[in-house]
JSON list of C-alpha atoms in Angstrom, two decimals:
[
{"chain": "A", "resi": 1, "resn": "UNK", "atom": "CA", "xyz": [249.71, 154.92, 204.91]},
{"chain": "A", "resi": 2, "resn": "UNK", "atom": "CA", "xyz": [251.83, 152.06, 203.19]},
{"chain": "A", "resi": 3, "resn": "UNK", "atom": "CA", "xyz": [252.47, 149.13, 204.58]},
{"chain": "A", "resi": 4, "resn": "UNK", "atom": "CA", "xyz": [255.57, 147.52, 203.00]},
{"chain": "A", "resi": 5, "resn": "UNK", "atom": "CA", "xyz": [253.95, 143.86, 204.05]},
{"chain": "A", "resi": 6, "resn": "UNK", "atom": "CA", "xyz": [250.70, 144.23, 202.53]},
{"chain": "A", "resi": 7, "resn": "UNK", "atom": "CA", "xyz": [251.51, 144.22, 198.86]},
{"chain": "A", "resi": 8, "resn": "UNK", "atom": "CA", "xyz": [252.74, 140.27, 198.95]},
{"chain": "A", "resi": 9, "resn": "UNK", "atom": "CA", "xyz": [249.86, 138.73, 200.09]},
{"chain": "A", "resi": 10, "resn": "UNK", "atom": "CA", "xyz": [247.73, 140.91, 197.97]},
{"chain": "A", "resi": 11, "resn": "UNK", "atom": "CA", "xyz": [249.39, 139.91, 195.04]},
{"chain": "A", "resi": 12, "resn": "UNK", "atom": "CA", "xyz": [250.26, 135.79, 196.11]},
{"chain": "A", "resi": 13, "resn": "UNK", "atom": "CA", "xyz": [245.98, 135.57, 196.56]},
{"chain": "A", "resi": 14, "resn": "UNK", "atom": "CA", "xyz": [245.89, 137.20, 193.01]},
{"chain": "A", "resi": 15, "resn": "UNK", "atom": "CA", "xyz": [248.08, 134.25, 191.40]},
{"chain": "A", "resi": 16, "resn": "UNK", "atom": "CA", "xyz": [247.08, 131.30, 193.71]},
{"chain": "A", "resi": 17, "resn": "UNK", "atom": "CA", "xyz": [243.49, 130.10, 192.75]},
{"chain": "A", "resi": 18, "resn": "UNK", "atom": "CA", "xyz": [243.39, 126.92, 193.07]},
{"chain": "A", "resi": 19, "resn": "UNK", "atom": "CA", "xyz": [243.80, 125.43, 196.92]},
{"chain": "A", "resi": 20, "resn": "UNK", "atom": "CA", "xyz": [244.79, 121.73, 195.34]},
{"chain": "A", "resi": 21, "resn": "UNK", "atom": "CA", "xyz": [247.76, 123.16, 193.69]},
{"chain": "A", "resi": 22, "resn": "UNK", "atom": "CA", "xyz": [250.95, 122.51, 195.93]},
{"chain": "A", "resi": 23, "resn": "UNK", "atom": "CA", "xyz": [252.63, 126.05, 196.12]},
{"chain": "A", "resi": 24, "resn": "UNK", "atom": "CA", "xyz": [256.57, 126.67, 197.09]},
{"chain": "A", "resi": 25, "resn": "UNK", "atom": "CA", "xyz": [257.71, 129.94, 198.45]},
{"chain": "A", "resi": 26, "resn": "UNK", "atom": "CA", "xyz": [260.68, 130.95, 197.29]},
{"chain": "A", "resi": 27, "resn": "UNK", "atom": "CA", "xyz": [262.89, 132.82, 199.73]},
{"chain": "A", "resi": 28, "resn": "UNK", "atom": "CA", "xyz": [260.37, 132.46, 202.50]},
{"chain": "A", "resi": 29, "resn": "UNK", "atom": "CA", "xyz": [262.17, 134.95, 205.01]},
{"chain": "A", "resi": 30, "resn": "UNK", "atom": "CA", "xyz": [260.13, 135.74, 208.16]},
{"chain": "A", "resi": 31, "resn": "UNK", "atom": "CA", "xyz": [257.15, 132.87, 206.87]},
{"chain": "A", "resi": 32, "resn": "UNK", "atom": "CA", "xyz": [254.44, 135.49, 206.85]},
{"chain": "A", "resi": 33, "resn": "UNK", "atom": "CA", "xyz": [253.13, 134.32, 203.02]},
{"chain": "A", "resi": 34, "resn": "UNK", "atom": "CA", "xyz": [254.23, 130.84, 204.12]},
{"chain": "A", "resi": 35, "resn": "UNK", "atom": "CA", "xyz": [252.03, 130.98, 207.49]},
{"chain": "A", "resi": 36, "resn": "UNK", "atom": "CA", "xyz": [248.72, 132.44, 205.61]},
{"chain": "A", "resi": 37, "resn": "UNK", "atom": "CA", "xyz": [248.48, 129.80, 203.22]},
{"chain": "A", "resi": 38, "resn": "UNK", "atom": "CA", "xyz": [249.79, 126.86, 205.95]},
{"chain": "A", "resi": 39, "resn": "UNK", "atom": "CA", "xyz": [247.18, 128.49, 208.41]},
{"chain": "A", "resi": 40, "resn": "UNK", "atom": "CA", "xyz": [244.16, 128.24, 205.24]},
{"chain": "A", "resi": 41, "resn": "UNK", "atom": "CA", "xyz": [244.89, 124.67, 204.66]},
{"chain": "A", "resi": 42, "resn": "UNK", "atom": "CA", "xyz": [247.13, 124.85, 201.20]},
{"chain": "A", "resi": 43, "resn": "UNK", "atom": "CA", "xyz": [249.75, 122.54, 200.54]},
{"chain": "A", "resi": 44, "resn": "UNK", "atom": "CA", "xyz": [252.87, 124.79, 200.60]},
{"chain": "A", "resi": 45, "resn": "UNK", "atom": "CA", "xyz": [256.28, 124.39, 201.26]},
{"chain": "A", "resi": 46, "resn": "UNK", "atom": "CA", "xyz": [259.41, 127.61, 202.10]},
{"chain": "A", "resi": 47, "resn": "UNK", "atom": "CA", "xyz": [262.79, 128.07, 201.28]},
{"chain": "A", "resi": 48, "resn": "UNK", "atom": "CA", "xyz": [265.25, 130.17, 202.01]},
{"chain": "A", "resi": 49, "resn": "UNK", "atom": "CA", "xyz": [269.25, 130.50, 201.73]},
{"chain": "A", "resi": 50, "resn": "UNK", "atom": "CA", "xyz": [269.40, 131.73, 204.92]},
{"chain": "A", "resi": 51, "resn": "UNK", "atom": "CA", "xyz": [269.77, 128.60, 207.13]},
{"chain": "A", "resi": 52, "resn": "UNK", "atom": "CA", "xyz": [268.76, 130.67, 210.65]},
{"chain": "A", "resi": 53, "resn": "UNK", "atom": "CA", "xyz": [265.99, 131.79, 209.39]},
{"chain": "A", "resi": 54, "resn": "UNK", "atom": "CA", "xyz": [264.37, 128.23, 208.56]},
{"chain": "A", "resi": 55, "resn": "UNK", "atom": "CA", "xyz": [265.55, 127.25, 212.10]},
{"chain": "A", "resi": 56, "resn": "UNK", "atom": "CA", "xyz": [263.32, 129.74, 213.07]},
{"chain": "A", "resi": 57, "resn": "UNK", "atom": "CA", "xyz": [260.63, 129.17, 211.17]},
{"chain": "A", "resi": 58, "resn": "UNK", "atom": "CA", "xyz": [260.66, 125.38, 212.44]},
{"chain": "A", "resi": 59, "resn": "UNK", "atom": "CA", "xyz": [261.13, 126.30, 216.25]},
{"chain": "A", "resi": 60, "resn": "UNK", "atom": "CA", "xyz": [258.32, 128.52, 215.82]},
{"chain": "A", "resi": 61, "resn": "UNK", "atom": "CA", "xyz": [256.11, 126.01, 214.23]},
{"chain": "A", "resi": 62, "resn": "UNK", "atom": "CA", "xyz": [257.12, 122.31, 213.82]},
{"chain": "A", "resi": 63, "resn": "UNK", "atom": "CA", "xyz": [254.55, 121.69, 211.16]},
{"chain": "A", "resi": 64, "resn": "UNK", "atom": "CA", "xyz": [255.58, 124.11, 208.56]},
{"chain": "A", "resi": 65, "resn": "UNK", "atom": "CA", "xyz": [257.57, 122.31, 205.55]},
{"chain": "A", "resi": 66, "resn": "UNK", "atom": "CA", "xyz": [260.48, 124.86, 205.09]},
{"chain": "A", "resi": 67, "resn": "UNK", "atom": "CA", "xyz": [264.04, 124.06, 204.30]},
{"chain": "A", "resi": 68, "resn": "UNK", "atom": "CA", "xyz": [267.12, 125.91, 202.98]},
{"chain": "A", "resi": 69, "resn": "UNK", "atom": "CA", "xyz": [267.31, 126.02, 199.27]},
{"chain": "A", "resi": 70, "resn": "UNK", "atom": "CA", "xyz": [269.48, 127.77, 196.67]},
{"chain": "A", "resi": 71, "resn": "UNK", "atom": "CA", "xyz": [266.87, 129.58, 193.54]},
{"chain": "A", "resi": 72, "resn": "UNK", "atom": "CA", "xyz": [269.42, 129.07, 191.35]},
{"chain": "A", "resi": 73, "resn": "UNK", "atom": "CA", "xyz": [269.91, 124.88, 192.22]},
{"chain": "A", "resi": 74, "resn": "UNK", "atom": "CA", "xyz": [266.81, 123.70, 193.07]},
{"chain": "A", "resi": 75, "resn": "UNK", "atom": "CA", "xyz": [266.53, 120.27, 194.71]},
{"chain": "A", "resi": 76, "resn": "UNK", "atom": "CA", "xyz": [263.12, 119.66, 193.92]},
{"chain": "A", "resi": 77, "resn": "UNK", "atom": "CA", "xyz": [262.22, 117.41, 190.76]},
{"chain": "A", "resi": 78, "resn": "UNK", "atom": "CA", "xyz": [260.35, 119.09, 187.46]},
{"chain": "A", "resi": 79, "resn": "UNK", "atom": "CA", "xyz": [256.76, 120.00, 187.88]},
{"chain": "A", "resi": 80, "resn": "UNK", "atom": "CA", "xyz": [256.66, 119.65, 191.73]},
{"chain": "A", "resi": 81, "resn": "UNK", "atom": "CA", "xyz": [254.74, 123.02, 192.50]},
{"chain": "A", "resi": 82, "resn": "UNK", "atom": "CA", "xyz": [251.93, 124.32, 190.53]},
{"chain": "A", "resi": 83, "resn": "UNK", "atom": "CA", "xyz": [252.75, 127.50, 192.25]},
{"chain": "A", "resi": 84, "resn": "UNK", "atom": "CA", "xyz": [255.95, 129.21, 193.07]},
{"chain": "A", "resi": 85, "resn": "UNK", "atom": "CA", "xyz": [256.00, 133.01, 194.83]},
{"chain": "A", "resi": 86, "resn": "UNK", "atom": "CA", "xyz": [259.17, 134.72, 195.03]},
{"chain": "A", "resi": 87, "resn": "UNK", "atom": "CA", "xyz": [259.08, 137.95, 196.81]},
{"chain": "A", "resi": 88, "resn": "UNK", "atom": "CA", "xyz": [262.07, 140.34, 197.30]},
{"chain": "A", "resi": 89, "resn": "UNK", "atom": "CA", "xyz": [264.15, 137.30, 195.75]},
{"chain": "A", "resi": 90, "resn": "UNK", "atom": "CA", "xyz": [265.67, 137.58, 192.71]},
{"chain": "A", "resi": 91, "resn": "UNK", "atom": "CA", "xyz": [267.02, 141.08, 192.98]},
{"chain": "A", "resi": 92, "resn": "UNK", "atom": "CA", "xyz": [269.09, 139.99, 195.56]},
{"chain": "A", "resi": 93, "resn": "UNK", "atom": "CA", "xyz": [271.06, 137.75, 192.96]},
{"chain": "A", "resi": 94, "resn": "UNK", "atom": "CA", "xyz": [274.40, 139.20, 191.86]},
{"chain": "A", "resi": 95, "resn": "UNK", "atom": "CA", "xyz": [274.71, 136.34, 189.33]},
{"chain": "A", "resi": 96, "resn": "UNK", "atom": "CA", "xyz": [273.17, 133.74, 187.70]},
{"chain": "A", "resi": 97, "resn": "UNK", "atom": "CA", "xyz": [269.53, 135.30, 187.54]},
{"chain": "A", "resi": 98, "resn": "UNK", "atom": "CA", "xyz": [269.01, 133.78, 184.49]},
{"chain": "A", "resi": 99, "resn": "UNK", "atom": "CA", "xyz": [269.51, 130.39, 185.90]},
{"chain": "A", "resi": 100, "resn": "UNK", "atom": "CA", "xyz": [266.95, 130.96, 189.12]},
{"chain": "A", "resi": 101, "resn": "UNK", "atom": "CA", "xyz": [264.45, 132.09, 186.32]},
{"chain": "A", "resi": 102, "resn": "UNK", "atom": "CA", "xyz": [264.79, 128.88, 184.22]},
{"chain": "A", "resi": 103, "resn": "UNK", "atom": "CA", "xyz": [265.14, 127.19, 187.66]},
{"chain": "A", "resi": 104, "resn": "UNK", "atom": "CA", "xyz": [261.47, 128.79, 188.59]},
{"chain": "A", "resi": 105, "resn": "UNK", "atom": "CA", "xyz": [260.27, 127.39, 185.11]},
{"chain": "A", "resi": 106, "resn": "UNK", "atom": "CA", "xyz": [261.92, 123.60, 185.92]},
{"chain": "A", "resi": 107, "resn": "UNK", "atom": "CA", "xyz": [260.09, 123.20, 189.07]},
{"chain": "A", "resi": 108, "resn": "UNK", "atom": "CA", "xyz": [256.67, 124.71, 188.09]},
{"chain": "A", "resi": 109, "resn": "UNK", "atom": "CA", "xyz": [254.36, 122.29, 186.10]},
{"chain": "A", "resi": 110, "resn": "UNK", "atom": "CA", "xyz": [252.69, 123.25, 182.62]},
{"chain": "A", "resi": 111, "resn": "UNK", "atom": "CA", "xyz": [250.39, 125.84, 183.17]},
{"chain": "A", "resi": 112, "resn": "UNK", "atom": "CA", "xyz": [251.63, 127.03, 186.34]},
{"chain": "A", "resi": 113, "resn": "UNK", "atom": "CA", "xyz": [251.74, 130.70, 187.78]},
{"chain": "A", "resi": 114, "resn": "UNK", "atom": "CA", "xyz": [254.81, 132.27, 189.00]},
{"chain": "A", "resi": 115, "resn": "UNK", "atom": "CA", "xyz": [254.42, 135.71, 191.61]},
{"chain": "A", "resi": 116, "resn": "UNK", "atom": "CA", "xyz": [256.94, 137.41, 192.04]},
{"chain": "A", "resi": 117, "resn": "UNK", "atom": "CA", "xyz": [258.88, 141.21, 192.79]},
{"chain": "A", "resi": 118, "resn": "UNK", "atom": "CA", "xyz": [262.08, 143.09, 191.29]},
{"chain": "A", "resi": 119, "resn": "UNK", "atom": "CA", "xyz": [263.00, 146.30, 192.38]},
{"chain": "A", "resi": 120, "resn": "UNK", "atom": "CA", "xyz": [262.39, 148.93, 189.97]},
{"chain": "A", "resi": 121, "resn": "UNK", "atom": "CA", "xyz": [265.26, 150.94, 187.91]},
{"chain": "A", "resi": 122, "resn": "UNK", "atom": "CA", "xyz": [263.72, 153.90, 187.67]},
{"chain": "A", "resi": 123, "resn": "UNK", "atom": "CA", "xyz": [264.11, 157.92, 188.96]},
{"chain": "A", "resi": 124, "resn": "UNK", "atom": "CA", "xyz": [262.97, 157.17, 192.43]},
{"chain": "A", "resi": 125, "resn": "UNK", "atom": "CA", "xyz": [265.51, 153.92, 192.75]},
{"chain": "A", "resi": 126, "resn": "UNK", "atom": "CA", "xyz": [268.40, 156.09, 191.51]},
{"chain": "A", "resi": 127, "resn": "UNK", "atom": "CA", "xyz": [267.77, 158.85, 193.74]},
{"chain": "A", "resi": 128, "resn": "UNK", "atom": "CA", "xyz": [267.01, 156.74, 196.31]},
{"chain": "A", "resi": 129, "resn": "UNK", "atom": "CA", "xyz": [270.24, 154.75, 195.66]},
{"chain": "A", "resi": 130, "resn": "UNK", "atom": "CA", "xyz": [272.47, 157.82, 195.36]},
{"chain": "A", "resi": 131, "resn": "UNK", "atom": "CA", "xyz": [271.10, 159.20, 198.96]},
{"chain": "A", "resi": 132, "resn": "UNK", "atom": "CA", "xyz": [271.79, 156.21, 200.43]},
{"chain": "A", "resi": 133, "resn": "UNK", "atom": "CA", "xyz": [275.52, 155.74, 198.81]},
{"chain": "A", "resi": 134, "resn": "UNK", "atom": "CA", "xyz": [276.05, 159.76, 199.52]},
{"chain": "A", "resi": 135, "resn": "UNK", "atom": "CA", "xyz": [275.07, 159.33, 203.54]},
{"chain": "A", "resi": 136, "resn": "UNK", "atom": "CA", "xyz": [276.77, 156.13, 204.49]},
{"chain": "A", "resi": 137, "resn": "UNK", "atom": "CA", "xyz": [280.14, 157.06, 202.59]},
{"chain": "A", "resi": 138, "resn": "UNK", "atom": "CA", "xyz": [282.97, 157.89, 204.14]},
{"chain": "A", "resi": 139, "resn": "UNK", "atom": "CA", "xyz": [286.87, 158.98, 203.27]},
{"chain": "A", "resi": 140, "resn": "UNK", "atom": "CA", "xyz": [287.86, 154.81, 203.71]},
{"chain": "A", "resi": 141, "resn": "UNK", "atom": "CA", "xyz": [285.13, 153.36, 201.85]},
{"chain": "A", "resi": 142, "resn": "UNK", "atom": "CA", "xyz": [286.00, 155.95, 198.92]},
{"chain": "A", "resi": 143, "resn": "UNK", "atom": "CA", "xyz": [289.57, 153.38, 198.30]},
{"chain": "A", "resi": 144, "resn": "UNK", "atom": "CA", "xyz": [287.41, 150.39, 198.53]},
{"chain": "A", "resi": 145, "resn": "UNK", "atom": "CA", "xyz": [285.71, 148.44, 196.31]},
{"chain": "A", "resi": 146, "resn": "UNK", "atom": "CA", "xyz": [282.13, 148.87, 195.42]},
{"chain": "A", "resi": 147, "resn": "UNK", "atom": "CA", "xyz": [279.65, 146.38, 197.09]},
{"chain": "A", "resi": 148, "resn": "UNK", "atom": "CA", "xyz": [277.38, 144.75, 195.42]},
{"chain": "A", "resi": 149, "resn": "UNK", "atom": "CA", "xyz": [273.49, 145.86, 196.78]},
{"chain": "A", "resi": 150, "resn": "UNK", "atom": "CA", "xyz": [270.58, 144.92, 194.46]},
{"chain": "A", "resi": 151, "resn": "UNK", "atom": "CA", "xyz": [269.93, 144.62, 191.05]},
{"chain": "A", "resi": 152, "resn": "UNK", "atom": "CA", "xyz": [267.31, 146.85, 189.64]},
{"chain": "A", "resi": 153, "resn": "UNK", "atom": "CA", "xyz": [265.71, 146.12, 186.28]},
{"chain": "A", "resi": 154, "resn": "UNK", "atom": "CA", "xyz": [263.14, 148.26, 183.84]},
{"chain": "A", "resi": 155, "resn": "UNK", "atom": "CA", "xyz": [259.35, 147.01, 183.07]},
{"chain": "A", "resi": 156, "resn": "UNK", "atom": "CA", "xyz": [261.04, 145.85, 180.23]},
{"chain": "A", "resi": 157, "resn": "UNK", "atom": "CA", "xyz": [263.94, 143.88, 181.37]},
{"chain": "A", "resi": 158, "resn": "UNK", "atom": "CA", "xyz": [261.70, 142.15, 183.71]},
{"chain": "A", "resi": 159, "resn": "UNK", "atom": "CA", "xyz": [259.07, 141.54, 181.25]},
{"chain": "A", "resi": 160, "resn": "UNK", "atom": "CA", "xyz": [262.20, 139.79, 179.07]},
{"chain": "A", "resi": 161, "resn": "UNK", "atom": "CA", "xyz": [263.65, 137.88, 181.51]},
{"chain": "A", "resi": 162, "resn": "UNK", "atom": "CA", "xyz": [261.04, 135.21, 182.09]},
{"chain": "A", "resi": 163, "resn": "UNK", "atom": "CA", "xyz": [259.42, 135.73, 178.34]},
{"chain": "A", "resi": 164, "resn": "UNK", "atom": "CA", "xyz": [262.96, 134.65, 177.65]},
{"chain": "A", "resi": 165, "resn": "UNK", "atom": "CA", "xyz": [262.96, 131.66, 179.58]},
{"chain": "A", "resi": 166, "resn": "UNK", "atom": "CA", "xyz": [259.10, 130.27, 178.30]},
{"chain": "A", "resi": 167, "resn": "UNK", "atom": "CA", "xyz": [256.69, 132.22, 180.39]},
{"chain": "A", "resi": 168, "resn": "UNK", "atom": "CA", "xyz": [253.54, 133.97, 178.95]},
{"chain": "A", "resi": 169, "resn": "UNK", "atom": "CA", "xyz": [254.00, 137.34, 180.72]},
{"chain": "A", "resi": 170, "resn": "UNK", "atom": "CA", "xyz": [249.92, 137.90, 182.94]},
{"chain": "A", "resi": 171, "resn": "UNK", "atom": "CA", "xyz": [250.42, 141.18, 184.14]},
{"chain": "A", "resi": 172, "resn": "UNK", "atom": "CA", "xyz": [253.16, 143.32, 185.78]},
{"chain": "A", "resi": 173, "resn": "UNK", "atom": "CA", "xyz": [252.45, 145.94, 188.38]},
{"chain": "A", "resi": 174, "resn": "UNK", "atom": "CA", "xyz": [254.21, 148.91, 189.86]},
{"chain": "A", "resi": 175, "resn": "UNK", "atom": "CA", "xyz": [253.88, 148.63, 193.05]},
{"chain": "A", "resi": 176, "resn": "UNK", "atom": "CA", "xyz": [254.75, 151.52, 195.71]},
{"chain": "A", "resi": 177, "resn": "UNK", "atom": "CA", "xyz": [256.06, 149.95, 198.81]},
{"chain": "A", "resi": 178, "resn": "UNK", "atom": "CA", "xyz": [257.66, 152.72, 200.38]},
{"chain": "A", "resi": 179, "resn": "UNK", "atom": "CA", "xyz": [256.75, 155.89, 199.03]},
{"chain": "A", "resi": 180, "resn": "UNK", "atom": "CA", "xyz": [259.65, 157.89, 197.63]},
{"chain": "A", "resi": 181, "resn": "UNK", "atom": "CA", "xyz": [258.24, 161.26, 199.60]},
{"chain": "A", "resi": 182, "resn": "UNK", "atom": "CA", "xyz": [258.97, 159.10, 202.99]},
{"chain": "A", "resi": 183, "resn": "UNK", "atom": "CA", "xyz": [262.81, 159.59, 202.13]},
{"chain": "A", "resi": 184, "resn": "UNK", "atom": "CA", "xyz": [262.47, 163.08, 203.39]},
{"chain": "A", "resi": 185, "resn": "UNK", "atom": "CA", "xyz": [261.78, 164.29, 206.84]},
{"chain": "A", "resi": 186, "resn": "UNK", "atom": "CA", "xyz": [259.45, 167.15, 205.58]},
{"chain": "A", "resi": 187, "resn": "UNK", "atom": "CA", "xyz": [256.86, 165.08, 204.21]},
{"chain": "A", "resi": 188, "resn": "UNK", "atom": "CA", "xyz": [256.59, 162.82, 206.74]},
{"chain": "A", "resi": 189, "resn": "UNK", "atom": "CA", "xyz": [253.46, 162.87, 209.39]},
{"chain": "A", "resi": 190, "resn": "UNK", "atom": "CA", "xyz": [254.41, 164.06, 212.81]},
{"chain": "A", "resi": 191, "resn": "UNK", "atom": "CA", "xyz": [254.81, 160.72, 214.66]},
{"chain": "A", "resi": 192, "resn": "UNK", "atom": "CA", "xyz": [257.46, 159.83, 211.81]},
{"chain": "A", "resi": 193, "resn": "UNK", "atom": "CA", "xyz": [259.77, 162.59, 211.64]},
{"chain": "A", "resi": 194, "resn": "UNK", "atom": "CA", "xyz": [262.35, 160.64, 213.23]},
{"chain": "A", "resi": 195, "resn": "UNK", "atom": "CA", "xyz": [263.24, 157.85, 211.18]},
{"chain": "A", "resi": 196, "resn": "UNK", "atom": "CA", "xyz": [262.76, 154.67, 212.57]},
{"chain": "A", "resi": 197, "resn": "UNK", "atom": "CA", "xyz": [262.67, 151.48, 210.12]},
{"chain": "A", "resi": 198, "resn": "UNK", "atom": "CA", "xyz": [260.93, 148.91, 212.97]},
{"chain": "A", "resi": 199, "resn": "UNK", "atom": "CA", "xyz": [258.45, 151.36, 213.41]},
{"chain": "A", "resi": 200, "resn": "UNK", "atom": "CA", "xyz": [257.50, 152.32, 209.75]},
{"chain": "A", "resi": 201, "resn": "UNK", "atom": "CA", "xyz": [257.29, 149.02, 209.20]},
{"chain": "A", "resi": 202, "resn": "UNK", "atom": "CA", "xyz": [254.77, 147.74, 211.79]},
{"chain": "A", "resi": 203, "resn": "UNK", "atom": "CA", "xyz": [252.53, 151.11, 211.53]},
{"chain": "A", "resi": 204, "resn": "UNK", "atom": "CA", "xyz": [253.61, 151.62, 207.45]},
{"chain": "A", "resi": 205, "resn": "UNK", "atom": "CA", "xyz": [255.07, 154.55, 206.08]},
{"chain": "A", "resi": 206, "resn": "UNK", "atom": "CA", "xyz": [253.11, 157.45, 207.33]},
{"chain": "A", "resi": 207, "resn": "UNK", "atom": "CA", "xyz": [252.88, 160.71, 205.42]},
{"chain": "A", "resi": 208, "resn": "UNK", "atom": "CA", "xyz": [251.29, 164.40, 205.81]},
{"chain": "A", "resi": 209, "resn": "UNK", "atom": "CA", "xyz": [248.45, 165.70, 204.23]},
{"chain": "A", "resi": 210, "resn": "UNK", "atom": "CA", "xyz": [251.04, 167.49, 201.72]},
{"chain": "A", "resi": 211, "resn": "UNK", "atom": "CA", "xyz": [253.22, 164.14, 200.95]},
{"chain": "A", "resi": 212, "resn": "UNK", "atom": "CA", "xyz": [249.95, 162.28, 200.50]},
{"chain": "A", "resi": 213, "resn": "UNK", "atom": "CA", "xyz": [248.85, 164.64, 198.06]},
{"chain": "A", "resi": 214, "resn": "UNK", "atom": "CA", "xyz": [252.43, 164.88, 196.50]},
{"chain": "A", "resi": 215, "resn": "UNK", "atom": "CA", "xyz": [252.91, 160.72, 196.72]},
{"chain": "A", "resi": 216, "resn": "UNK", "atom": "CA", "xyz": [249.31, 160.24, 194.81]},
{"chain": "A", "resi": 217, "resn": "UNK", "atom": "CA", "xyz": [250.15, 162.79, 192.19]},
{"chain": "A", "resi": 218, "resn": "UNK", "atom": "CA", "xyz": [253.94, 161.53, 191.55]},
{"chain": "A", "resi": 219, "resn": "UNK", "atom": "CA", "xyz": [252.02, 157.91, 191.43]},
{"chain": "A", "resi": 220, "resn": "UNK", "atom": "CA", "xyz": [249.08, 158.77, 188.82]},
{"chain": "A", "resi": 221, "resn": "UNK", "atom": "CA", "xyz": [251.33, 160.55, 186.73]},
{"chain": "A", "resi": 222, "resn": "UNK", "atom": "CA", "xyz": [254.11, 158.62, 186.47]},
{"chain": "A", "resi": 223, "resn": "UNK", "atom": "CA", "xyz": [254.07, 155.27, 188.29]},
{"chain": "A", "resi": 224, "resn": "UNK", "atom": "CA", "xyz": [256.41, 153.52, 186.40]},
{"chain": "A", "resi": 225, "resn": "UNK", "atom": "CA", "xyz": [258.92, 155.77, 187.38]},
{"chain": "A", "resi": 226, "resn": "UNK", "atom": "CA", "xyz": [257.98, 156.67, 191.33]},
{"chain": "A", "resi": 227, "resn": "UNK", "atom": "CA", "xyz": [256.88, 152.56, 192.42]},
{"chain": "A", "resi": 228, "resn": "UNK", "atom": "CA", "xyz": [259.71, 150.87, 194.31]},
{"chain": "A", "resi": 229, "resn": "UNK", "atom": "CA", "xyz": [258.77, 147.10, 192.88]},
{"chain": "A", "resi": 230, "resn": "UNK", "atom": "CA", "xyz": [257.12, 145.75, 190.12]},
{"chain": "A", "resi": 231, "resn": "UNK", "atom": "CA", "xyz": [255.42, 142.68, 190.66]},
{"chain": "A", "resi": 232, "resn": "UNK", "atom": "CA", "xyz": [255.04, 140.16, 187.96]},
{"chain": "A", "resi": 233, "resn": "UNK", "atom": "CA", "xyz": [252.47, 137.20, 187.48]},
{"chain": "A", "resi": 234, "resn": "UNK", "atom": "CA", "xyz": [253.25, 134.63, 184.69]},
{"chain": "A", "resi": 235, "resn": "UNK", "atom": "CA", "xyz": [252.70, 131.28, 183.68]},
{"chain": "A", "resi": 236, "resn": "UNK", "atom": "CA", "xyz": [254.41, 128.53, 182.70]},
{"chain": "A", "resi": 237, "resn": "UNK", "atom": "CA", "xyz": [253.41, 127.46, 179.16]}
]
């Protein structure tokens, strides 16, 4: 079983070591990252873009510190976190990535860790991009312009992207958050035949006995091209 909200936390408690260091989560979202570390006592502060979803956050909990924020203008001054995690962020950017990335570096102070995702270009994103793109078009979106979705980027390309902008690269990770095998109906376990994305998502992706063994193999032999995400921890020198 995967569960696609596992693999943040596991990866935020790999970076964040020290409980004095004031930590900023970058596009916060739903708060879960932003609740663990409020609920353990760690000075940390969300953001998001999306103004209804800090509303949210602050109706369901008056003493979080979340407000909206834009990655790529930052409000806060120059070494203000020690700590910044940005999860499912930056690959949401159609422009100005570059920026957000030197914006991460601005904000951090010397020495601190950045954690964060970018989803993968690889053989499992561009198959799973071109199922998606075959099944939801239709004769009237064929005239219309193309929409921008996410950016994907190589090991490579991510690896680049904050090197270029001063960070010593700590490790990146390929990370499998929802198992490429999932995509089809026959390798699914028998509760999950019928798709349904609330439901993968609170019991995680559930497989058979023959997609497991599939999954694991496509996974050990080639995870850099069958993860979803790579996940990248780097510091600020």
């Amino acid at each position: 079983m995967n569960n696609p909200e596992a693999y943040p936390l596991k990866y935020a408690m790999m970076a964040v070591t020290d409980k004095s260091g004031r930590i900023l989560e970058a596009g916060c979202g739903a708060g879960r990252i932003l609740r663990y570390y409020h609920d353990h006592g760690y000075d940390i502060v969300g953001m998001d873009y999306i103004e209804e979803a800090i509303k949210k956050l602050k109706s369901a909990d008056p003493t979080l510190k979340v407000e909206t924020g834009d990655i790529t203008n930052l409000t806060y001054r120059d070494q203000s976190f020690k700590y910044v995690l940005a999860f499912g962020l930056y690959h949401n950017l159609e422009s100005s990535l570059k920026q957000s990335i030197d914006e991460t570096y601005r904000v951090l102070e010397k020495g601190g860790i950045v954690c964060a995702s970018f989803r993968a270009d690889n053989i499992q994103t561009r198959i799973t991009d071109w199922l998606a793109s075959r099944k939801q078009k239709t004769e009237e979106q064929r005239v219309l312009p193309r929409k921008f979705h996410k950016m994907n980027l190589t090991k490579r390309e991510f690896s680049k992207l904050f090197s270029d902008s001063g960070f010593k690269i700590s490790t990146i990770s390929p990370v499998e958050n929802m198992p490429f095998l999932y995509k089809f109906p026959t390798f699914r376990s028998a509760s999950h035949k019928q798709f349904d994305e609330n439901r993968a998502r609170a019991e995680g992706y559930k497989l058979s006995r023959l997609g497991h063994l599939l999954q694991d193999t496509l996974m050990r032999a080639m995870p850099d091209q069958f993860c979803n995400i790579y996940v990248l921890i780097a510091q600020k020198l």
